[in-house]
Coordinates of C-alpha atoms and ligand atoms in Angstrom, one line a residue:
M24 CA 0.6 -5.3 39.6
K25 CA 2.6 -7.0 42.3
D26 CA 5.8 -6.4 40.4
T27 CA 5.1 -2.7 40.1
V28 CA 4.3 -2.5 43.8
K29 CA 7.5 -4.2 44.8
L30 CA 9.6 -2.1 42.4
L31 CA 8.1 1.1 43.8
V32 CA 8.1 0.4 47.5
E33 CA 11.6 -0.9 47.4
T34 CA 12.9 2.3 45.8
N35 CA 14.3 4.5 48.5
S36 CA 13.3 8.1 48.0
P37 CA 12.3 10.3 50.9
S38 CA 10.7 13.7 50.7
G39 CA 13.0 16.2 48.9
R40 CA 15.0 13.3 47.3
E41 CA 12.4 12.0 44.8
E42 CA 14.8 11.7 41.9
K43 CA 15.1 8.0 42.1
I44 CA 11.4 7.1 42.4
R45 CA 10.5 9.7 39.8
N46 CA 12.9 8.0 37.3
V47 CA 11.4 4.6 38.2
I48 CA 7.8 5.8 37.7
L49 CA 8.7 7.7 34.5
E50 CA 10.2 4.5 33.0
Q51 CA 6.9 2.8 33.7
I52 CA 4.6 5.3 32.2
R53 CA 6.6 7.1 29.5
T54 CA 5.2 5.2 26.5
F55 CA 1.6 5.3 27.8
V56 CA 1.2 9.1 28.0
D57 CA 1.2 11.9 25.4
D58 CA 3.7 14.1 27.1
Y59 CA 5.1 14.8 30.5
Q60 CA 7.1 17.5 32.4
I61 CA 9.1 17.7 35.6
D62 CA 8.5 21.1 37.3
S63 CA 10.8 23.0 39.5
L64 CA 9.6 21.2 42.7
G65 CA 10.4 17.9 41.1
N66 CA 6.7 16.9 40.5
L67 CA 6.3 14.5 37.6
I68 CA 3.2 15.7 35.6
A69 CA 2.0 13.4 32.8
H70 CA -0.7 14.2 30.4
K71 CA -3.1 12.0 28.4
A72 CA -5.1 14.3 26.2
G73 CA -8.9 14.0 25.9
P74 CA -11.8 16.2 24.8
G75 CA -13.6 16.7 28.1
K76 CA -13.0 18.2 31.6
K77 CA -9.5 18.6 32.9
V78 CA -9.1 16.0 35.6
L79 CA -6.1 15.8 37.8
F80 CA -5.2 12.5 39.5
D81 CA -2.4 12.8 42.1
A82 CA -0.4 10.4 44.2
H83 CA 2.6 11.6 46.2
M84 CA 5.8 9.7 45.4
D85 CA 7.9 10.7 48.5
E86 CA 8.1 8.5 51.6
I87 CA 8.9 9.4 55.2
G88 CA 12.5 9.1 56.1
F89 CA 15.4 10.5 58.2
V90 CA 18.3 12.8 57.8
A91 CA 21.7 12.6 59.6
T92 CA 22.4 15.6 61.7
Y93 CA 25.4 14.6 63.8
I94 CA 28.0 11.9 64.3
D95 CA 29.6 11.5 67.7
E96 CA 33.3 10.5 68.3
N97 CA 32.3 6.8 68.5
G98 CA 30.5 6.9 65.2
F99 CA 26.9 6.9 66.5
V100 CA 24.6 9.0 64.3
K101 CA 21.8 11.3 65.4
V102 CA 19.0 11.8 62.9
E103 CA 16.0 14.0 62.5
P104 CA 12.8 12.6 61.2
I105 CA 11.5 13.6 57.7
G106 CA 7.7 13.5 58.0
G107 CA 5.7 12.0 60.8
H108 CA 7.4 9.3 62.8
N109 CA 6.5 7.7 66.1
P110 CA 9.8 7.4 68.0
L111 CA 8.5 4.5 70.0
L112 CA 8.5 2.4 66.8
M113 CA 12.2 3.1 66.1
P114 CA 14.4 1.0 68.4
S115 CA 15.8 -2.0 66.5
Q116 CA 14.6 -0.7 63.1
R117 CA 17.1 -0.8 60.3
I118 CA 17.5 2.2 58.0
Q119 CA 19.4 2.6 54.8
F120 CA 21.2 5.8 53.7
E121 CA 21.4 7.2 50.2
H122 CA 24.8 5.7 49.5
S123 CA 23.5 2.3 50.7
A124 CA 25.0 2.3 54.3
I125 CA 22.7 0.4 56.7
G126 CA 22.4 1.0 60.4
T127 CA 20.0 0.1 63.2
F128 CA 18.2 2.4 65.6
W129 CA 18.7 2.0 69.3
F130 CA 18.1 4.3 72.2
E131 CA 20.1 5.6 75.2
S132 CA 20.1 2.6 77.5
E133 CA 19.3 4.5 80.7
Y134 CA 15.7 3.6 79.6
I135 CA 16.6 -0.1 79.8
A136 CA 17.8 0.4 83.3
K137 CA 14.2 1.6 84.0
K138 CA 12.9 -1.7 82.6
L139 CA 11.3 0.0 79.6
T140 CA 8.7 1.5 81.9
D141 CA 9.7 4.9 80.7
Y142 CA 9.1 4.3 77.0
Q143 CA 7.3 7.6 76.7
Q144 CA 10.7 9.2 77.1
V145 CA 12.0 7.6 73.9
S146 CA 12.2 10.5 71.5
F147 CA 14.5 11.4 68.6
D148 CA 16.7 13.1 71.3
S149 CA 17.4 9.7 72.9
L150 CA 17.5 7.7 69.6
Y151 CA 20.7 7.0 67.6
V152 CA 21.7 5.0 64.7
D153 CA 24.5 2.4 64.9
L154 CA 26.3 1.8 61.6
G155 CA 28.6 -0.9 63.1
V156 CA 31.6 1.4 63.1
N157 CA 33.8 2.5 66.0
S158 CA 34.7 6.1 65.1
R159 CA 33.4 9.3 63.6
N160 CA 35.9 8.9 60.7
A161 CA 34.7 5.4 60.0
A162 CA 31.1 6.6 60.0
L163 CA 32.0 9.5 57.7
A164 CA 33.4 6.9 55.2
K165 CA 29.8 5.6 55.0
I166 CA 27.5 8.6 55.3
R167 CA 27.6 12.4 55.3
I168 CA 25.8 14.9 57.5
G169 CA 22.6 15.9 55.6
E170 CA 22.4 12.5 54.0
T171 CA 18.9 11.0 54.1
A172 CA 17.8 7.5 54.9
T173 CA 14.6 5.4 54.7
F174 CA 13.4 2.2 56.4
H175 CA 15.2 -0.9 55.2
Q176 CA 12.4 -3.4 54.7
P177 CA 11.7 -5.5 51.6
F178 CA 8.3 -6.1 50.0
L179 CA 6.5 -9.2 51.2
D180 CA 3.6 -11.0 49.6
L181 CA 1.7 -12.6 52.5
G182 CA -1.0 -14.1 50.3
T183 CA -3.9 -11.8 50.2
R184 CA -2.0 -9.0 52.0
W185 CA 1.1 -7.2 51.1
L186 CA 3.6 -5.8 53.6
S187 CA 6.3 -3.2 53.2
K188 CA 7.7 0.1 54.1
A189 CA 6.5 3.0 51.9
M190 CA 3.1 1.7 51.0
D191 CA 2.3 5.3 51.8
D192 CA 2.1 6.3 49.1
R193 CA 3.8 4.1 46.6
I194 CA 0.8 1.8 46.6
A195 CA -1.2 4.7 45.1
C196 CA 1.6 5.5 42.7
A197 CA 1.5 1.9 41.6
A198 CA -2.3 2.1 41.2
L199 CA -2.0 5.2 39.1
V200 CA 0.8 3.6 37.0
E201 CA -1.4 0.5 36.3
T202 CA -4.4 2.8 35.6
I203 CA -2.3 4.8 33.0
K204 CA -1.2 1.6 31.3
A205 CA -4.8 0.3 31.2
I206 CA -6.6 3.4 29.8
R207 CA -7.9 2.6 26.3
H208 CA -10.0 5.7 25.6
T209 CA -10.7 8.8 27.7
A210 CA -13.5 11.3 27.6
N211 CA -11.5 13.6 30.0
D212 CA -8.4 15.6 29.6
L213 CA -6.2 13.6 32.0
Y214 CA -3.3 14.8 34.1
F215 CA -1.4 12.5 36.4
V216 CA 0.8 14.2 39.1
F217 CA 3.3 12.2 41.0
A218 CA 3.9 14.8 43.7
T219 CA 6.9 15.6 45.9
Q220 CA 7.1 16.4 49.6
E221 CA 3.6 15.4 50.7
E222 CA 4.9 14.0 54.0
V223 CA 6.4 17.4 55.0
G224 CA 3.2 19.4 54.4
L225 CA 1.5 18.7 51.0
V226 CA 4.2 20.8 49.3
G227 CA 4.4 19.6 45.7
A228 CA 0.8 19.1 44.9
K229 CA -0.3 22.7 45.1
P230 CA 2.1 24.3 42.5
A231 CA 1.4 21.3 40.3
A232 CA -2.4 21.8 40.5
F233 CA -1.8 25.6 40.0
R234 CA 0.0 24.8 36.7
I235 CA -2.7 22.4 35.5
D236 CA -5.6 24.5 36.6
P237 CA -8.0 21.4 36.6
D238 CA -11.7 21.2 36.8
Y239 CA -11.6 18.3 39.2
G240 CA -8.9 16.8 41.4
V241 CA -8.6 13.3 42.9
A242 CA -5.8 12.6 45.2
V243 CA -5.0 8.9 45.7
D244 CA -3.4 8.0 49.1
I245 CA -3.6 5.5 51.9
C246 CA -5.8 5.8 55.0
G247 CA -5.7 4.1 58.4
T248 CA -8.1 1.5 59.6
G249 CA -10.1 1.2 62.8
F250 CA -12.0 -0.9 65.2
L251 CA -13.6 -3.2 62.6
D252 CA -10.1 -4.1 61.3
T253 CA -7.6 -4.8 64.2
P254 CA -7.9 -5.7 67.9
K255 CA -9.1 -2.6 69.7
G256 CA -8.5 -0.5 66.7
I257 CA -9.3 3.2 66.6
K258 CA -12.9 4.0 67.6
R259 CA -15.0 6.2 65.2
L260 CA -12.8 4.9 62.3
A261 CA -14.9 2.3 60.4
V262 CA -12.5 1.6 57.5
K263 CA -11.2 -1.9 57.2
L264 CA -8.9 -3.9 54.9
G265 CA -10.6 -5.9 52.1
A266 CA -13.7 -3.8 51.8
G267 CA -12.5 -1.7 48.9
P268 CA -10.9 1.7 48.3
T269 CA -12.3 4.5 50.3
I270 CA -14.0 7.8 49.3
K271 CA -12.9 10.7 51.6
I272 CA -15.7 12.3 53.5
Q273 CA -13.3 14.1 55.7
D274 CA -9.9 14.1 57.5
K275 CA -8.0 16.8 59.4
S276 CA -7.0 18.6 56.2
H277 CA -10.1 18.7 54.1
I278 CA -13.7 17.6 53.4
G279 CA -14.0 15.8 50.1
D280 CA -16.3 17.5 47.6
Y281 CA -19.8 16.1 48.2
Q282 CA -21.0 15.9 44.6
L283 CA -17.7 14.4 43.4
N284 CA -17.9 11.8 46.2
Q285 CA -21.5 10.8 45.4
W286 CA -20.6 10.4 41.7
I287 CA -17.5 8.3 42.5
A288 CA -19.6 6.1 44.8
Q289 CA -22.2 5.7 42.0
I290 CA -19.5 4.7 39.5
G291 CA -18.3 2.1 42.0
N292 CA -21.9 0.7 42.4
Q293 CA -22.5 0.7 38.6
Y294 CA -19.4 -1.4 38.0
M295 CA -19.7 -3.6 41.1
I296 CA -16.5 -2.2 42.6
P297 CA -16.7 -2.2 46.4
T298 CA -16.0 1.2 48.1
Q299 CA -16.1 2.5 51.6
F300 CA -16.8 6.0 52.8
E301 CA -13.9 7.3 54.9
V302 CA -14.1 9.6 57.9
L303 CA -10.6 9.8 59.2
P304 CA -10.0 11.4 62.6
F305 CA -6.5 12.4 61.7
G306 CA -4.2 13.0 58.8
G307 CA -4.3 14.9 55.6
T308 CA -3.7 14.4 51.8
D309 CA -2.8 16.3 48.7
G310 CA -6.6 16.5 48.1
S311 CA -6.7 19.5 50.4
A312 CA -3.8 21.2 48.6
I313 CA -5.5 20.7 45.2
Q314 CA -8.8 21.8 46.6
T315 CA -7.5 25.2 47.8
T316 CA -5.5 26.0 44.6
K317 CA -6.3 29.1 42.6
Q318 CA -10.0 30.0 42.9
G319 CA -10.7 26.5 44.4
V320 CA -11.0 23.1 42.7
K321 CA -13.7 20.5 43.3
A322 CA -11.5 17.8 44.8
T323 CA -11.5 14.7 46.9
T324 CA -9.3 11.7 47.9
I325 CA -9.6 8.1 47.2
S326 CA -7.6 5.9 49.6
I327 CA -6.3 2.4 49.9
P328 CA -6.9 1.1 53.4
C329 CA -3.6 0.5 55.2
R330 CA -2.7 -0.9 58.6
Y331 CA 0.3 0.4 60.6
V332 CA 0.6 3.6 58.7
H333 CA 4.1 5.3 58.9
S334 CA 5.8 2.2 60.2
P335 CA 8.3 -0.1 58.4
S336 CA 5.5 -2.7 58.1
E337 CA 2.6 -1.0 56.3
M338 CA 0.0 -3.6 55.2
V339 CA -2.6 -3.4 52.4
D340 CA -5.0 -5.8 50.9
A341 CA -4.2 -6.9 47.4
G342 CA -7.9 -7.0 46.5
D343 CA -8.3 -3.4 47.6
V344 CA -5.5 -2.4 45.3
Q345 CA -7.0 -4.1 42.3
H346 CA -10.4 -2.5 43.1
C347 CA -8.7 0.9 43.4
V348 CA -7.2 0.4 39.9
Q349 CA -10.6 -0.6 38.5
L350 CA -12.3 2.4 40.1
L351 CA -9.6 4.8 38.9
L352 CA -9.8 3.3 35.4
R353 CA -13.6 3.8 35.3
L354 CA -13.3 7.4 36.5
A355 CA -10.5 8.2 34.0
E356 CA -12.6 6.8 31.1
T357 CA -16.0 8.2 32.1
S358 CA -16.9 11.7 31.2
F359 CA -16.9 13.8 34.4
P360 CA -20.3 15.6 34.9
S361 CA -20.7 19.3 35.0
W362 CA -21.7 20.7 38.4
Ligands
CO409 CO1 2.1 9.6 54.9
ZN410 ZN1 0.4 9.5 52.0

């Protein structure tokens, strides 16, 4: 499991540039599925045939990133975020471009003159990336305008917790990969979608779901944690690391299907897999894109709790990941009820 996680999180593939991660995932699952296709949006759709209901499991394979927009005469690079970034987290972070050039974020130093009291003014307008060059031409030898980049942070095993960039959502991709490898028999007709461009608006999942036309949909993603988990964490958010994967009651994009949620919780109980109910006061997942496809699909989201979401240091609990795989495996193998 850990090797799969490391492999997936350390592959740099931001939204719109999922070729690399798709190839890595395909290599992992190719011999364990009956067939697969890659659609025109780049989604990887794998199929494991079974007699029962059509069930779609989804994890988005893109990660947040950056794209170079301008290089000044001294070689400093302006970038635009891909997906949701907090500019306050950027200064001193290292990022890696597609052709492997590495640079560090810093910000226009008039803010230093203000003794960092004006941190609120740090925005992507005032941020730049330093590639360690001294001219535009030297920068152009390393990167191109329009070239994308991702956080440059390796996977770390801290013991019971794992730390890396791109846990969102590679940890769920890894969980699905391990589930696919472990399935011995299935009562359901299973589709696994590794979706593109979730971070820029749940783009890939909807056409993939339209193609499959499933009876049920389960998105697998990460969710933030709250006051029970970190010092003065978010109030009203009761999710914590180490208490199991979560079942989505609601977030800002959708309300998880009630019957599906109750059934998933019951499967968890039956097999002694800990789960938490998740009410997330922000965010959204492919679950909402699947749910509103065609005439509507009964869909929900299962999440792996994650600290410091959308930062270069996203942290998950190894036990939660194992429990998520166990839960997904039971769901994949158990005949989905008819509602
Ligand atoms: Co995200
Ligand atoms: Zn995500």
